[in-house]
PDB file of C-alpha atoms in Angstrom:
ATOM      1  CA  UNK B   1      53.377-106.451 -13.190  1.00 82.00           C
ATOM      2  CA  UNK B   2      51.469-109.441 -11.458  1.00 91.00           C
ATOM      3  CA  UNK B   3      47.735-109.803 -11.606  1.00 94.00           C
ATOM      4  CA  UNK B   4      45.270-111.573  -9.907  1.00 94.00           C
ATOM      5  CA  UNK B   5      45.606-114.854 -10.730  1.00 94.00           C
ATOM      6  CA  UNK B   6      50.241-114.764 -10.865  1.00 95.00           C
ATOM      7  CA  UNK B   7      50.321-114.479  -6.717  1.00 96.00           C
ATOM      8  CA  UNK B   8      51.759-117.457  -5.813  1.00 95.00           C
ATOM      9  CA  UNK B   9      52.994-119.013  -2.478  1.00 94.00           C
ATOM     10  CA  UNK B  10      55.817-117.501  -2.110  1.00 92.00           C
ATOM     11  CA  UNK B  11      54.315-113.743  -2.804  1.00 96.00           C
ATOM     12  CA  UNK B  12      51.930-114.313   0.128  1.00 97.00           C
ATOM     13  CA  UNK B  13      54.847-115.683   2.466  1.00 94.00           C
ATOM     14  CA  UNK B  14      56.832-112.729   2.202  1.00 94.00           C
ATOM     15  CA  UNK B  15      53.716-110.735   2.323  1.00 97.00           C
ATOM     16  CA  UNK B  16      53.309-111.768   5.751  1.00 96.00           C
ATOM     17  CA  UNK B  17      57.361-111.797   6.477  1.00 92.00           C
ATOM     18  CA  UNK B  18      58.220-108.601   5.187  1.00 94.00           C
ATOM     19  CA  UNK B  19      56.437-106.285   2.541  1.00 96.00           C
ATOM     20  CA  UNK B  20      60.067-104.681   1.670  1.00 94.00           C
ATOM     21  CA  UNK B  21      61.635-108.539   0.556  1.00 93.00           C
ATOM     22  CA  UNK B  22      58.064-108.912  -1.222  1.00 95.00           C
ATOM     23  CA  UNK B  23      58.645-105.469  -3.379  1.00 96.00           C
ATOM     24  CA  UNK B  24      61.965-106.350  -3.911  1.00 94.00           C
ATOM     25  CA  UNK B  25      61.277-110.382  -5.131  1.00 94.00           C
ATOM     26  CA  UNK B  26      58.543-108.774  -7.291  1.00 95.00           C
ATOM     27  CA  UNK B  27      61.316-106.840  -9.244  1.00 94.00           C
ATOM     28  CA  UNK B  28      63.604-109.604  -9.830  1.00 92.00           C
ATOM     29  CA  UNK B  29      66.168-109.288  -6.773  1.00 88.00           C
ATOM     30  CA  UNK B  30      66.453-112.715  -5.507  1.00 83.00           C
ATOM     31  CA  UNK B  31      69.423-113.421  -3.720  1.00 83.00           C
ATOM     32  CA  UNK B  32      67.665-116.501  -1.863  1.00 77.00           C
ATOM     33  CA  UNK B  33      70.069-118.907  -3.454  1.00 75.00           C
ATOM     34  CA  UNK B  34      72.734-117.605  -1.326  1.00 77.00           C
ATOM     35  CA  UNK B  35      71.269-117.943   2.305  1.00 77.00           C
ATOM     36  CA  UNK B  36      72.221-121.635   4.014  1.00 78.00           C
ATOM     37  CA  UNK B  37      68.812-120.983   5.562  1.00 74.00           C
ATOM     38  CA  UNK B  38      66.887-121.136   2.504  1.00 75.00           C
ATOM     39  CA  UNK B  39      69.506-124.389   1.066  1.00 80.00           C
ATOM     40  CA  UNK B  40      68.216-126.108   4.314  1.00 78.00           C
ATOM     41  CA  UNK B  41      64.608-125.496   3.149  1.00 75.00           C
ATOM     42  CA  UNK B  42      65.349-126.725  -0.097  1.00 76.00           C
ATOM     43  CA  UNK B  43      67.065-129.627   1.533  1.00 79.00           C
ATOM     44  CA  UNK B  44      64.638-130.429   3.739  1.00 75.00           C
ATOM     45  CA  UNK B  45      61.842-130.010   1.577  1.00 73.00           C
ATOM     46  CA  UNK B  46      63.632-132.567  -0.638  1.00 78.00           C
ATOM     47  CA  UNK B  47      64.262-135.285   1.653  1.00 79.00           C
ATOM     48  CA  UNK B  48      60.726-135.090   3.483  1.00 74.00           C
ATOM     49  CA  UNK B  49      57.708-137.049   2.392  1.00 74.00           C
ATOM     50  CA  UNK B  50      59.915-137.859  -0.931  1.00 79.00           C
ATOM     51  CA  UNK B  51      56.412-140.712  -1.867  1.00 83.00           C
ATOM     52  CA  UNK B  52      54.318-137.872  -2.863  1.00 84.00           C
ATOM     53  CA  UNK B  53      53.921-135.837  -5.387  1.00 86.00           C
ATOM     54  CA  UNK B  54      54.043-132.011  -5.824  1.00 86.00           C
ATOM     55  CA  UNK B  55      51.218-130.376  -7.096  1.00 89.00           C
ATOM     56  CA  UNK B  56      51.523-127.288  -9.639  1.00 90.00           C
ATOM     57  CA  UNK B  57      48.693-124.909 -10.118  1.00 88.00           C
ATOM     58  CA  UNK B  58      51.064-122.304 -11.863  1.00 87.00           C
ATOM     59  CA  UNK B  59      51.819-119.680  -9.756  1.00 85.00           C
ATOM     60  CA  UNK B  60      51.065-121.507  -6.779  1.00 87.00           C
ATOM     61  CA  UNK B  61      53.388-125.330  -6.302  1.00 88.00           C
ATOM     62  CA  UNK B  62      51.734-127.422  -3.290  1.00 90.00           C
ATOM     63  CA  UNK B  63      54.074-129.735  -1.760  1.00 91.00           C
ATOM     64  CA  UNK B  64      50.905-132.559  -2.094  1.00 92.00           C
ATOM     65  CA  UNK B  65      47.680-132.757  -1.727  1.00 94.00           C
ATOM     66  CA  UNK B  66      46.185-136.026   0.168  1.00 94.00           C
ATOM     67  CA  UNK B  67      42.428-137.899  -0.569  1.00 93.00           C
ATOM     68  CA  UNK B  68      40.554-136.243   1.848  1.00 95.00           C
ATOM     69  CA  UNK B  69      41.984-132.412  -0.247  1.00 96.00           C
ATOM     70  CA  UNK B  70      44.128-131.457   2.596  1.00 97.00           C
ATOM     71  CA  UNK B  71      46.578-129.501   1.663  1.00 96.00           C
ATOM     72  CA  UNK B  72      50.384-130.497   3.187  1.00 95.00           C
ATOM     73  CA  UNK B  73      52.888-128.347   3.351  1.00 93.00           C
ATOM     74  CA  UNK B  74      56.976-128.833   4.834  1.00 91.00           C
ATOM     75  CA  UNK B  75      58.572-126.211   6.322  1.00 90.00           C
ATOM     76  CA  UNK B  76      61.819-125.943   7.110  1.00 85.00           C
ATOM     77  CA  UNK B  77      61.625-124.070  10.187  1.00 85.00           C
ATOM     78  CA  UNK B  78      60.876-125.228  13.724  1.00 84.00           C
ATOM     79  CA  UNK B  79      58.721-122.869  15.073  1.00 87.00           C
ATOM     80  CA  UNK B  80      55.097-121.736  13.282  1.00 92.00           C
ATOM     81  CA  UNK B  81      54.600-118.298  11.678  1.00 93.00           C
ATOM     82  CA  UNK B  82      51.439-116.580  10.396  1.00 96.00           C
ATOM     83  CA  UNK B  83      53.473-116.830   7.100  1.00 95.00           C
ATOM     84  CA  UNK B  84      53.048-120.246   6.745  1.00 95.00           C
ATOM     85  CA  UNK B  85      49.811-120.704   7.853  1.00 97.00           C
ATOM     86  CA  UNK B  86      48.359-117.862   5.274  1.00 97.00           C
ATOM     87  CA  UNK B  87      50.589-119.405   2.174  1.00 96.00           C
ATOM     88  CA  UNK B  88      48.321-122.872   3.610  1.00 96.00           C
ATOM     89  CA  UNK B  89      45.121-120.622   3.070  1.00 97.00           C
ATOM     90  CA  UNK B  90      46.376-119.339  -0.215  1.00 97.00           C
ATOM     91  CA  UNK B  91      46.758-123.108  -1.895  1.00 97.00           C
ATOM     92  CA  UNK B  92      43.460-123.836  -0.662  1.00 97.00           C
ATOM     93  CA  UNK B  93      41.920-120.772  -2.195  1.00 96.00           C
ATOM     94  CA  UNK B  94      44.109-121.788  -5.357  1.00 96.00           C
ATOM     95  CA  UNK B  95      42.638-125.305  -4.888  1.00 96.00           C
ATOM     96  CA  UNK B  96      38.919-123.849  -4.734  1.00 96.00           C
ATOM     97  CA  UNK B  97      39.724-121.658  -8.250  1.00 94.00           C
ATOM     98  CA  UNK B  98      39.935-124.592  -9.751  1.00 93.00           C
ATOM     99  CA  UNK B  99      37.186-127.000  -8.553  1.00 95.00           C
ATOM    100  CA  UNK B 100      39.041-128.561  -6.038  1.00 94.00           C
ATOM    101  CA  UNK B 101      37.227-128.764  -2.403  1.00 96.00           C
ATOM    102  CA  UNK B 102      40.366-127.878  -0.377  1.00 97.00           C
ATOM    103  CA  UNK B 103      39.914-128.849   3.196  1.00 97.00           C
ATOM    104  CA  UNK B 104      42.382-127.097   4.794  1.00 97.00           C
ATOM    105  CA  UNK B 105      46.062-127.352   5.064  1.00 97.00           C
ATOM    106  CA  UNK B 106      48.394-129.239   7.282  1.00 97.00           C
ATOM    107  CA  UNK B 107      52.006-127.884   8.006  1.00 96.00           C
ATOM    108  CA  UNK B 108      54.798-130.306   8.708  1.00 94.00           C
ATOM    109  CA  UNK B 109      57.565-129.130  10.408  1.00 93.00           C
ATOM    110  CA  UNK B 110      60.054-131.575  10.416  1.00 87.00           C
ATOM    111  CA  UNK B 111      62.378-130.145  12.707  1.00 86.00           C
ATOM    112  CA  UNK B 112      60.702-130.486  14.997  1.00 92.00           C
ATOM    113  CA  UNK B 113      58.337-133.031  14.210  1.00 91.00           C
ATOM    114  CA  UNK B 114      55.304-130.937  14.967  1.00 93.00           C
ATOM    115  CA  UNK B 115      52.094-130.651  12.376  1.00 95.00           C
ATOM    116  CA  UNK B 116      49.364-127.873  12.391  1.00 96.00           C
ATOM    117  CA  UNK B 117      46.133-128.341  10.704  1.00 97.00           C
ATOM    118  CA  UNK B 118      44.582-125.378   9.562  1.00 97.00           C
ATOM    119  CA  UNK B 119      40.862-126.039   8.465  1.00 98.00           C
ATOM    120  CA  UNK B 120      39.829-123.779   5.105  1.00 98.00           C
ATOM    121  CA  UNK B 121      36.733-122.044   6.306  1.00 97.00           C
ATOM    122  CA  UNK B 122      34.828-118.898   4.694  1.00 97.00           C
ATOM    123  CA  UNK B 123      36.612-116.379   7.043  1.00 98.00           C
ATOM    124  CA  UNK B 124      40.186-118.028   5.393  1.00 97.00           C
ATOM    125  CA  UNK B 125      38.570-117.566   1.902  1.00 97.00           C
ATOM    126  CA  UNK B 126      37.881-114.026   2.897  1.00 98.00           C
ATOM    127  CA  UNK B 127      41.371-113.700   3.998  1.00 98.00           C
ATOM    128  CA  UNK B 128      43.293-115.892   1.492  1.00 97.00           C
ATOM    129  CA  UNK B 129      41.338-113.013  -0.833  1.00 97.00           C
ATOM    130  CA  UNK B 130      42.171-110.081   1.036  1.00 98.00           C
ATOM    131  CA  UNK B 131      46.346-111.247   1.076  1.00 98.00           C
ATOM    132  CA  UNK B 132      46.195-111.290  -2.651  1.00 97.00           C
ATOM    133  CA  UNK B 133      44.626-107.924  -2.884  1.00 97.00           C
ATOM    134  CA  UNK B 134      47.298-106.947  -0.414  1.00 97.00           C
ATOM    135  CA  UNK B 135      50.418-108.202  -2.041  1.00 97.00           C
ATOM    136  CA  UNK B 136      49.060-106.767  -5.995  1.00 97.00           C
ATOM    137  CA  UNK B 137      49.130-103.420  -3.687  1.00 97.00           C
ATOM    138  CA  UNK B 138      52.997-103.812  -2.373  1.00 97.00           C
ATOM    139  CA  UNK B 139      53.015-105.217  -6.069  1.00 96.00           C
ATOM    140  CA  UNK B 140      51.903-101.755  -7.578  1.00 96.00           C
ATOM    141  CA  UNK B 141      53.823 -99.222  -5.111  1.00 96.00           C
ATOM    142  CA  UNK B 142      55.531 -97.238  -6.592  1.00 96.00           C
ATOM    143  CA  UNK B 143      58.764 -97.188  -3.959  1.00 94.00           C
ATOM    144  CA  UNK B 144      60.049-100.035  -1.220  1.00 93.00           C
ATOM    145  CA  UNK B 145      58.147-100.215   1.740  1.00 94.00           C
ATOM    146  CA  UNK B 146      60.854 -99.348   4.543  1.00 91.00           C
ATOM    147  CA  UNK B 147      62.844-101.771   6.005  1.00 89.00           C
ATOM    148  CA  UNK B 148      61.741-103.284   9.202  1.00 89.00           C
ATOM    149  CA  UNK B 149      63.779-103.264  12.289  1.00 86.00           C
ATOM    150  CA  UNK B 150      67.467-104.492  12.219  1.00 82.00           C
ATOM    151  CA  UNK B 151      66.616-107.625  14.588  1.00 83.00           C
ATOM    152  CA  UNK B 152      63.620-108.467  12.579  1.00 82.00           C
ATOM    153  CA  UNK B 153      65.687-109.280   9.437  1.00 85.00           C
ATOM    154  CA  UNK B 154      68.262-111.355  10.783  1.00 83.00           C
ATOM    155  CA  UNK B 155      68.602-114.760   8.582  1.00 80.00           C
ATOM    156  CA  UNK B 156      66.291-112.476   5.865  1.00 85.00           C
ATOM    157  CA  UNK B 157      68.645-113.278   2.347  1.00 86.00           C
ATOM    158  CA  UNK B 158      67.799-109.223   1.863  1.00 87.00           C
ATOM    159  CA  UNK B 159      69.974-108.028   4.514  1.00 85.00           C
ATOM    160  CA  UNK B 160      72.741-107.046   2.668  1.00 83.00           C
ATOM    161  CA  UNK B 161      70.667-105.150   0.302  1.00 85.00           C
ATOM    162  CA  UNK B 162      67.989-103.689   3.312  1.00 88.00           C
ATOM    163  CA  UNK B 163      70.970-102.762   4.853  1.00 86.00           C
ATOM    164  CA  UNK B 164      74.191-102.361   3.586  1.00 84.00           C
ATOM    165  CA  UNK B 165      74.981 -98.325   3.574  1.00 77.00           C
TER     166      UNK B 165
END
């Protein structure tokens, strides 16, 4: 099982998504390579802001840090979620772990061609800890949380397995 310091982006994302698709990812069922939505991402994420580079802290890969430690981040989507902006907080907690004096993070969202800047201050640090604490609890459950409503999971790559009978 994870500890501490093997929460990554992704873990906090689906935290925030759906604690069910977290449980599940934490066990090894990953059917993400077979949703178009999540090939867009991929696509997207490759073509966008292709002159800088990625940074990997491990569990945690940051799509690139700029001088003034602000965290970027490109999203496929075109609308903000509170999953996005918490997997910001959680690379600039990563960031502080390891010396670096995050300032906050800045979502791209191509799509649309909107940007949110999210500054890192102590209540995000409180809560960038508090997500981690959460996901090594859906981590350490012992069953699936239950599936969320039907409408809720629409595009999810986990439908099939949420809810096929």
């Amino acid at each position: 099982m994870i500890g501490y310091e093997d929460v990554g982006g992704v873990h906090i994302k689906y935290l925030y998504h759906c604690r069910r698709q977290l449980w599940l990812y934490l066990r090894g069922i990953r059917p993400e390579h077979l949703n178009t939505a999540v090939q867009l991402g991929e696509a997207v994420h490759d073509t966008s802001y292709t002159r800088n580079t990625p940074v990997d802290l491990g569990a945690a890969k940051l799509d690139f840090v700029d001088g003034g430690h602000w965290v970027h981040e490109v999203k496929s989507s075109g609308r903000p979620s509170p999953a996005d902006e918490a997997q910001g907080r959680h690379y600039c907690q990563r960031l502080h772990r390891v010396g670096i004096d995050a300032q906050g993070a800045v979502l791209h969202y191509p799509k649309t061609r909107r940007t949110q800047r999210f500054p890192y201050t102590p209540e995000a640090a409180r809560q960038a800890d508090e997500d981690i604490r959460d996901a090594l609890t859906v981590a350490r459950a012992p069953a699936s949380p239950d599936r969320l409503a039907r409408s809720a999971c629409r595009g999810c790559s986990y439908t099939d397995y949420c809810w096929t009978e």
